[in-house]
mmCIF file of C-alpha atoms and ligand atoms in Angstrom:
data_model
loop_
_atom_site.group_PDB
_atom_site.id
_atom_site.type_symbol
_atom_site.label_atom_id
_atom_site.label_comp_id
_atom_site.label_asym_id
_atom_site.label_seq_id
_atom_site.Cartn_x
_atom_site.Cartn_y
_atom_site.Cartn_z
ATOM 1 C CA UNK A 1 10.720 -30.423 105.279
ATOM 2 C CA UNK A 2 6.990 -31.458 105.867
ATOM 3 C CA UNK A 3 4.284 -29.693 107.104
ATOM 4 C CA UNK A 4 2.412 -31.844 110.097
ATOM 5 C CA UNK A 5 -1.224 -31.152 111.403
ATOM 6 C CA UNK A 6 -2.128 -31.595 114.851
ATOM 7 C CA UNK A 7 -5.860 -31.510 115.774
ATOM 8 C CA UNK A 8 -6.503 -31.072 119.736
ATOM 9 C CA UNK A 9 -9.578 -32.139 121.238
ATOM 10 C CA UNK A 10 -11.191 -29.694 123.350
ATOM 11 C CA UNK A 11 -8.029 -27.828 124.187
ATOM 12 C CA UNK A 12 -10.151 -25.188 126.878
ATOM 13 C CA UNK A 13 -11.711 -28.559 128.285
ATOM 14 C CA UNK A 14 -9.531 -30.839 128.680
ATOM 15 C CA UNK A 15 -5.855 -29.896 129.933
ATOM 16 C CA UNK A 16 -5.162 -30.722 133.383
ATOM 17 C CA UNK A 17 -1.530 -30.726 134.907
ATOM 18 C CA UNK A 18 -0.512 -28.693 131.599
ATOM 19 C CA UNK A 19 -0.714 -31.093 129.339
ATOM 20 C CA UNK A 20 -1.286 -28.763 126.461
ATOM 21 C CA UNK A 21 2.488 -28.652 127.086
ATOM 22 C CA UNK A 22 2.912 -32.063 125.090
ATOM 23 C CA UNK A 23 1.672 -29.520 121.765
ATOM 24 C CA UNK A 24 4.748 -27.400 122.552
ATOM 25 C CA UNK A 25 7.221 -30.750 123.073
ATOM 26 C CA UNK A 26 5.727 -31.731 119.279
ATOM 27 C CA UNK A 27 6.113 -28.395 117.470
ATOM 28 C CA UNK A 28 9.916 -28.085 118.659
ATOM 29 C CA UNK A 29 11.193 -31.095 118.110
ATOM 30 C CA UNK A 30 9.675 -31.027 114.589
ATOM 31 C CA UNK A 31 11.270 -27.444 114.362
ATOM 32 C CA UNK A 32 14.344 -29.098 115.237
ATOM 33 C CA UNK A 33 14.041 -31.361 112.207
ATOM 34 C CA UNK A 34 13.195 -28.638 109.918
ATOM 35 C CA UNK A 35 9.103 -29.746 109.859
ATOM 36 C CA UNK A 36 6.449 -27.113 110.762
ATOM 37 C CA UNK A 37 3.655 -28.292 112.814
ATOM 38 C CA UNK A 38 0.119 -26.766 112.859
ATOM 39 C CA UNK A 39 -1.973 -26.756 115.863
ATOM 40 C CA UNK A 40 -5.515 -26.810 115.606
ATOM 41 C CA UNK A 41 -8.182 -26.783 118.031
ATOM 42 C CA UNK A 42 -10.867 -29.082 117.257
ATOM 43 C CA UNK A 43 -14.509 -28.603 119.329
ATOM 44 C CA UNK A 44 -17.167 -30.526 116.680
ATOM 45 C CA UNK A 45 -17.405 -33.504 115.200
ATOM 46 C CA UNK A 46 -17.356 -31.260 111.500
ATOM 47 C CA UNK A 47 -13.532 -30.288 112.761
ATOM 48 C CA UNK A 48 -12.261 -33.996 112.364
ATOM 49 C CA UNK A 49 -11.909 -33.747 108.885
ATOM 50 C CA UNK A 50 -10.269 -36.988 108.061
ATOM 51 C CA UNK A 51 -6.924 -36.984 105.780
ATOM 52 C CA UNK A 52 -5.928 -33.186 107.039
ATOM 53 C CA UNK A 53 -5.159 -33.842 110.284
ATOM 54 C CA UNK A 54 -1.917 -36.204 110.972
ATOM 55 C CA UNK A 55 -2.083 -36.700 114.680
ATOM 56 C CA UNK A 56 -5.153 -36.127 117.071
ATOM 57 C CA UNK A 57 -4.576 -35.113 121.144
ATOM 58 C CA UNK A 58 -6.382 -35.318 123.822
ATOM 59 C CA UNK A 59 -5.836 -34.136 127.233
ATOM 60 C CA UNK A 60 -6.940 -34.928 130.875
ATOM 61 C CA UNK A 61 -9.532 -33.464 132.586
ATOM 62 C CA UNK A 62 -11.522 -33.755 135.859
ATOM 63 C CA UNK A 63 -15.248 -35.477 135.673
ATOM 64 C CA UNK A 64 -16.764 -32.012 135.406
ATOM 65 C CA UNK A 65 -15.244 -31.102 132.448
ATOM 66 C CA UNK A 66 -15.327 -34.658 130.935
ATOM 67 C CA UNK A 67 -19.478 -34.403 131.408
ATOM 68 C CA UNK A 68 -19.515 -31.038 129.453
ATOM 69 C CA UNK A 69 -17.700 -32.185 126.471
ATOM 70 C CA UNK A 70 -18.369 -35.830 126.657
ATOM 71 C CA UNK A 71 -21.016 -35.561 124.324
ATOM 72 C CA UNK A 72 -19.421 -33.681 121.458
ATOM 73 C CA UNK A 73 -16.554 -35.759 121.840
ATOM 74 C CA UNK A 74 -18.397 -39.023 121.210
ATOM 75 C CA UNK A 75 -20.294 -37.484 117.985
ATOM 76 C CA UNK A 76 -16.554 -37.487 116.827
ATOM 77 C CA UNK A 77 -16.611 -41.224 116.644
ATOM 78 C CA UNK A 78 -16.860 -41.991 113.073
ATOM 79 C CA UNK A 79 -15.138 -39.305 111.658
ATOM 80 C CA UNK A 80 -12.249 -40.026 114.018
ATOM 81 C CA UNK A 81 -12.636 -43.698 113.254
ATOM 82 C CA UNK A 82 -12.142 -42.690 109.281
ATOM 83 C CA UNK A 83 -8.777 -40.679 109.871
ATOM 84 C CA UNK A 84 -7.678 -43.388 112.135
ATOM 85 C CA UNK A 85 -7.968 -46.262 109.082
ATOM 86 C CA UNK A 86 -6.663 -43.491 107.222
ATOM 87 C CA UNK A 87 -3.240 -43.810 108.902
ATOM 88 C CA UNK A 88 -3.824 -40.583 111.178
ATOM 89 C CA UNK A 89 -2.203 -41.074 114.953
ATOM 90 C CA UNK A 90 -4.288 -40.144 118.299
ATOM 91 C CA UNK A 91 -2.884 -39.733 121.988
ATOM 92 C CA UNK A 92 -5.184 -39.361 124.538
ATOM 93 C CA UNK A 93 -4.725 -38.514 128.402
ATOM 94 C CA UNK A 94 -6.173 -39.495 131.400
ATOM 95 C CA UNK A 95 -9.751 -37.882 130.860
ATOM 96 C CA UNK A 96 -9.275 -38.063 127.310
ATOM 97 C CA UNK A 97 -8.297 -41.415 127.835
ATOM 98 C CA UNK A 98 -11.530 -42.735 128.768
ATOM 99 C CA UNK A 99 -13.438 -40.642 126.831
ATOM 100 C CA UNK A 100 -12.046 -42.804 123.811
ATOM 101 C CA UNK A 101 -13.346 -45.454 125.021
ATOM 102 C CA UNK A 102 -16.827 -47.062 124.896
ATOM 103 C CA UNK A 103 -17.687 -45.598 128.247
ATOM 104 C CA UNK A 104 -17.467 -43.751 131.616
ATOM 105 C CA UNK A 105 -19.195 -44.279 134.863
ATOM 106 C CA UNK A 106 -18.131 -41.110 136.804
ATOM 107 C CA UNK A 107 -18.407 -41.031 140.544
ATOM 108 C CA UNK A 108 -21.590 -39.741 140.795
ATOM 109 C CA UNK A 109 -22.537 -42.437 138.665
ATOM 110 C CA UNK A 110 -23.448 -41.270 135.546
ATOM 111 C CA UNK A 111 -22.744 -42.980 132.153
ATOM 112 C CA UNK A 112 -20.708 -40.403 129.776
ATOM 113 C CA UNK A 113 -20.792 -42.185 126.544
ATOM 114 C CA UNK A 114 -16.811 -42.341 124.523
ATOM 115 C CA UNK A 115 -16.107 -42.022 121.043
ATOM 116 C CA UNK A 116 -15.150 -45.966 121.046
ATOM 117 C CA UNK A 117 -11.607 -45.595 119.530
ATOM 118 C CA UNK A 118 -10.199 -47.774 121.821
ATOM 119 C CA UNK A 119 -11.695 -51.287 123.118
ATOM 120 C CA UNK A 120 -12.311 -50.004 126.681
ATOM 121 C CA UNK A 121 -14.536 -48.912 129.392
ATOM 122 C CA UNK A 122 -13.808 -47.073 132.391
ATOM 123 C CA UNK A 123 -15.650 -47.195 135.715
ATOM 124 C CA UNK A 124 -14.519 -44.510 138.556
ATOM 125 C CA UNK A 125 -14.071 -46.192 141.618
ATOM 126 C CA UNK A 126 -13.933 -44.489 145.547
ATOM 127 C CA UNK A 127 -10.137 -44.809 146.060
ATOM 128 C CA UNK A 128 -7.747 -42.354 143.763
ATOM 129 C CA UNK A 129 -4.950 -43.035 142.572
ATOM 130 C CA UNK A 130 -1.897 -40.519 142.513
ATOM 131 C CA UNK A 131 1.440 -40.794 142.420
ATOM 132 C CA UNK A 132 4.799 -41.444 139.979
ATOM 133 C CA UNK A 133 4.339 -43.757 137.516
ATOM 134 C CA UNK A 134 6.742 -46.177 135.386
ATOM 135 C CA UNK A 135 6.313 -48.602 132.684
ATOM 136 C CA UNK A 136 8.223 -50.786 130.333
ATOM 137 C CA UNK A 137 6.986 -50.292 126.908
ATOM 138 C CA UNK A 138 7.894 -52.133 123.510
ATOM 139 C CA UNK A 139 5.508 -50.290 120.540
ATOM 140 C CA UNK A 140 8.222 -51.904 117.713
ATOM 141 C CA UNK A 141 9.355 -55.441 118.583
ATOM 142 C CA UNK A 142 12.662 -55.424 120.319
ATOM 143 C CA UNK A 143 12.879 -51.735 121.396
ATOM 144 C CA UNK A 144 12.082 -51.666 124.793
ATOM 145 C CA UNK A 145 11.707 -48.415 126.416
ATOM 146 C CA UNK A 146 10.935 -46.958 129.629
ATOM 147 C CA UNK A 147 8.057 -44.312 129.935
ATOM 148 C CA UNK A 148 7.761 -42.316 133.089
ATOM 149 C CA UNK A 149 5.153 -40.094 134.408
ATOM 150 C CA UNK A 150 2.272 -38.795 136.972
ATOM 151 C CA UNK A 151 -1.479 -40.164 137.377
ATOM 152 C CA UNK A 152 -4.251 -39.420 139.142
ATOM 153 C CA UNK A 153 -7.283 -41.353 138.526
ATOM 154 C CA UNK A 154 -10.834 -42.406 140.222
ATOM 155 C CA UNK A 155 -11.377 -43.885 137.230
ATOM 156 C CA UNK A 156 -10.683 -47.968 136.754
ATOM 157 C CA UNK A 157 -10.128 -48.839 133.041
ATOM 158 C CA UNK A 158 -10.872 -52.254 131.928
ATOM 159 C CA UNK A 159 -9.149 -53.350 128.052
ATOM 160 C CA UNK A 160 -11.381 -55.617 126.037
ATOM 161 C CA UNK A 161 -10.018 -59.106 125.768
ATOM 162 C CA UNK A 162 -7.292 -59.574 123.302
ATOM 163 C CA UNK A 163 -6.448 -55.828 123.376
ATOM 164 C CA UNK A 164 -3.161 -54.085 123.974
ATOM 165 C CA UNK A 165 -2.201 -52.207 126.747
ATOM 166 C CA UNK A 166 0.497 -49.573 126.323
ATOM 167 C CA UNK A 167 2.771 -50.795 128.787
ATOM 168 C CA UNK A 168 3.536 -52.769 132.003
ATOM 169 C CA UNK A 169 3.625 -51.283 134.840
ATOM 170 C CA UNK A 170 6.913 -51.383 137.024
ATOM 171 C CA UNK A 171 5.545 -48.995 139.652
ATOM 172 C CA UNK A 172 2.589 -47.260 139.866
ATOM 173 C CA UNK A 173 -1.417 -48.080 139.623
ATOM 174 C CA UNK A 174 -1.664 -47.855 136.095
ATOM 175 C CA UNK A 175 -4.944 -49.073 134.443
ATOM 176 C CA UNK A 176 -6.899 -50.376 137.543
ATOM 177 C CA UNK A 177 -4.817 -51.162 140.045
ATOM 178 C CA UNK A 178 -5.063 -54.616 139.786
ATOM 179 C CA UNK A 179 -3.931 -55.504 135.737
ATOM 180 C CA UNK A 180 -0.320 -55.092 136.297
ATOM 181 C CA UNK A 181 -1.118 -52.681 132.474
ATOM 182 C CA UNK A 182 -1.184 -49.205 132.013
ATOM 183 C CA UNK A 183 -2.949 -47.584 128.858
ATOM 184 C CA UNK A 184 -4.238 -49.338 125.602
ATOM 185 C CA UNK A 185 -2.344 -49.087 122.161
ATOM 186 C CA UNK A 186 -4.733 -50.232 118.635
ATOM 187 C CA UNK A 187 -2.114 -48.904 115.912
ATOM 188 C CA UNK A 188 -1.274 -45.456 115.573
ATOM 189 C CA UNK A 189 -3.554 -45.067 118.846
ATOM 190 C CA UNK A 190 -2.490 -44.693 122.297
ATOM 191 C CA UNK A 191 -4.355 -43.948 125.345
ATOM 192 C CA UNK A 192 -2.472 -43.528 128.844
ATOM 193 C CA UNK A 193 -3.142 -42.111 132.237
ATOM 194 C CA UNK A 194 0.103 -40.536 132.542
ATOM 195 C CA UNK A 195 0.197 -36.469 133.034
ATOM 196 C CA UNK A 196 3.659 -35.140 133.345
ATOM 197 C CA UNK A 197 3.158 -33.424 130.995
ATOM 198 C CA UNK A 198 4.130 -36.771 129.398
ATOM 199 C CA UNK A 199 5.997 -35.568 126.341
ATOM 200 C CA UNK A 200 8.913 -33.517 128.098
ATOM 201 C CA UNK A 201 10.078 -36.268 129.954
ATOM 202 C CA UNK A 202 9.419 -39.026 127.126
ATOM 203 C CA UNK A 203 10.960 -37.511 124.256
ATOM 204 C CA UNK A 204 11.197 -41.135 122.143
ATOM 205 C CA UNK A 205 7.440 -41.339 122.688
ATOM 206 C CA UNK A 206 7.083 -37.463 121.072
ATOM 207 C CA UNK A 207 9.615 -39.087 118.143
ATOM 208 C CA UNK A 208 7.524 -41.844 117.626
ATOM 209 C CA UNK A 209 4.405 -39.957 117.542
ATOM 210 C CA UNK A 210 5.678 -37.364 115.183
ATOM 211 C CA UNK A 211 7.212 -40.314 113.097
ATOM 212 C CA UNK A 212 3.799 -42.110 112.324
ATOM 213 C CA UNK A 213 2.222 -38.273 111.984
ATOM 214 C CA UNK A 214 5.032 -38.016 109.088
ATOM 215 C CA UNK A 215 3.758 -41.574 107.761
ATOM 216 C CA UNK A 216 0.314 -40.402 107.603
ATOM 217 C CA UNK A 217 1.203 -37.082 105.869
ATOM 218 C CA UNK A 218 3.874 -39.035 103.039
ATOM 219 C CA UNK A 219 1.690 -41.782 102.910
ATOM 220 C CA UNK A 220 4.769 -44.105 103.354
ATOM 221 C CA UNK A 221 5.853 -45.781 106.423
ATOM 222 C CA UNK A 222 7.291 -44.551 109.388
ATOM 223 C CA UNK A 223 11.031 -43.645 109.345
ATOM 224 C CA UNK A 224 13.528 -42.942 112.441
ATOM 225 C CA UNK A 225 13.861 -39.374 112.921
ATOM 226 C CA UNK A 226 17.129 -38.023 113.188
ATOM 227 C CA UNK A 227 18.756 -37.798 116.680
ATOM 228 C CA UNK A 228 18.858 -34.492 118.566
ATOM 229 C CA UNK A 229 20.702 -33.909 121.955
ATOM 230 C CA UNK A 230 18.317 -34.744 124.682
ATOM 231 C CA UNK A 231 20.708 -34.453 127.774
ATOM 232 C CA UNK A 232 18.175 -32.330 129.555
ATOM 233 C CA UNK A 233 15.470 -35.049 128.583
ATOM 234 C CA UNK A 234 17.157 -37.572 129.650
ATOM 235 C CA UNK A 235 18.007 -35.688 132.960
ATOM 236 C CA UNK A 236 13.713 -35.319 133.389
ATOM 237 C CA UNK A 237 13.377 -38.514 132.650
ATOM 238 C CA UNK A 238 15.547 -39.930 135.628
ATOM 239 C CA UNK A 239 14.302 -37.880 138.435
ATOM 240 C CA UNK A 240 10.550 -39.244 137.213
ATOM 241 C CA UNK A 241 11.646 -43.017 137.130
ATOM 242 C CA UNK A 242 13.555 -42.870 140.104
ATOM 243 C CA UNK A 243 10.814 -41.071 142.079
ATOM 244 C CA UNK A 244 8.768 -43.699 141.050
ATOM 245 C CA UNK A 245 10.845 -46.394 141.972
ATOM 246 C CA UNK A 246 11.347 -45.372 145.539
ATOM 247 C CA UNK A 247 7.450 -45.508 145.869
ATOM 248 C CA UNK A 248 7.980 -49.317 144.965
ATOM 249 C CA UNK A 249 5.953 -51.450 142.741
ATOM 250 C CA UNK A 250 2.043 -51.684 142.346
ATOM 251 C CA UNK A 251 -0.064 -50.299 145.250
HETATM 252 N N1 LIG B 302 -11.951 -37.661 136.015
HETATM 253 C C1 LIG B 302 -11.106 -38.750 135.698
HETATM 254 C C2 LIG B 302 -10.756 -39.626 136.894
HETATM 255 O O1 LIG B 302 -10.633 -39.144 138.007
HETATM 256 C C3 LIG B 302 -9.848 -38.242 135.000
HETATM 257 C C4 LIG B 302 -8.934 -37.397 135.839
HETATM 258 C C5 LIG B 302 -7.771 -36.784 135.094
HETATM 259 O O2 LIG B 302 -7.824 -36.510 133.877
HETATM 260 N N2 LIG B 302 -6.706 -36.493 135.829
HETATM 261 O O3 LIG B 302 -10.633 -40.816 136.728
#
């Protein structure tokens, strides 16, 4: 049994389309494996405290919210740049998304400056786009998996060259529209625009998460965590690919 540290970003801020619901996916199925998982809420840059926390979240947020907190969030930088090389694991949603990034030109135009965890800027653009989303993923060579979900974006994210988006879109907009990607993965990292909440109805992608969070805590790599029935999962997980499917592939 292991005790697991989860540091949200700006939980009252950021949490759109319930995705604070991802927290509750974590905590059980770490119950479920006998591991207790903390919670805490992390506002200031003094919070971070590299080595404590094992996983960082963020969640999505309209570019209201994203302008209060942008700021605060990007004064997190380096101390979030430290518990990353220190093995620590981030996901980050939709307005979280892009607020790890370099950068975010909002719709009225102004720049909101990102914490630069992720090699990435993100311009909003007039056109949203909403809708099912699906993507082929492969975060350990040779396990492909499927990761299904919601977005709704203004926002048009553009990877550095050379980095690594999270998946490949099989339907949906995903990063711009245009990229045939969707999110950006550097290590423990990941950075999507998929709501959902995502975690429900992409349990391996809680597993994996909580597996590197374990890795950061033991200091040893990650291990597979042991399998729990996930019927009703799986069940979630269908509906959301298939919904996607029938809206057919990039738009
Ligand atoms: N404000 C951002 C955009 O529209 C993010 C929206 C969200 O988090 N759903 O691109």
């Amino acid at each position: 049994m292991s005790r697991i540290v989860v540091g949200h970003l700006f939980p009252d801020y950021l949490n759109i389309y319930a995705d604070r619901g991802n927290m509750a996916v974590l905590e059980r199925r770490a119950a479920w494996r006998g591991h207790e998982l903390e919670v805490r809420a992390v506002n200031a840059a003094e919070q971070v405290r590299p080595g404590e926390i094992d996983l960082y979240y963020v969640g999505g947020g309209q570019d209201r919210e994203q302008e209060l907190i942008a700021p605060a969030l990007a004064a997190m930088g380096e101390p979030l740049e430290e518990a990353v090389a220190g093995g620590a694991a981030a996901l980050a949603v939709c307005g979280g998304y892009q607020l790890l990034g370099r950068s975010y030109r909002d719709q009225s135009g102004d720049d909101l400056p990102g914490a630069g965890l992720l090699p990435l800027h993100t311009v909003a653009g007039e056109r949203r786009m909403i809708g099912d989303v699906l993507l082929e993923c492969e975060l350990e060579r040779g396990e492909r998996r499927t990761l299904a979900g919601f977005e709704n974006h203004a926002g048009r994210t553009i990877l550095d060259p050379g980095a690594e988006p999270l998946g490949r879109v099989v339907a949906g907009f995903g990063n711009d529209g245009s990229s045939g990607y969707e999110g950006c993965r550097a290590g423990r990292v990941l950075g999507t625009y998929l709501h959902g909440p995502l975690l429900p109805r992409n349990p391996w992608l809680a597993d994996w998460l909580l597996a590197q969070a374990l890795a950061h805590r033991s200091g040893e790599a990650p291990e597979p965590l042991a399998p729990l029935d996930d019927a009703l999962e799986a069940d979630a997980h269908e509906v959301s690919s298939a919904r996607a499917r029938t809206r057919g592939g990039r738009s």
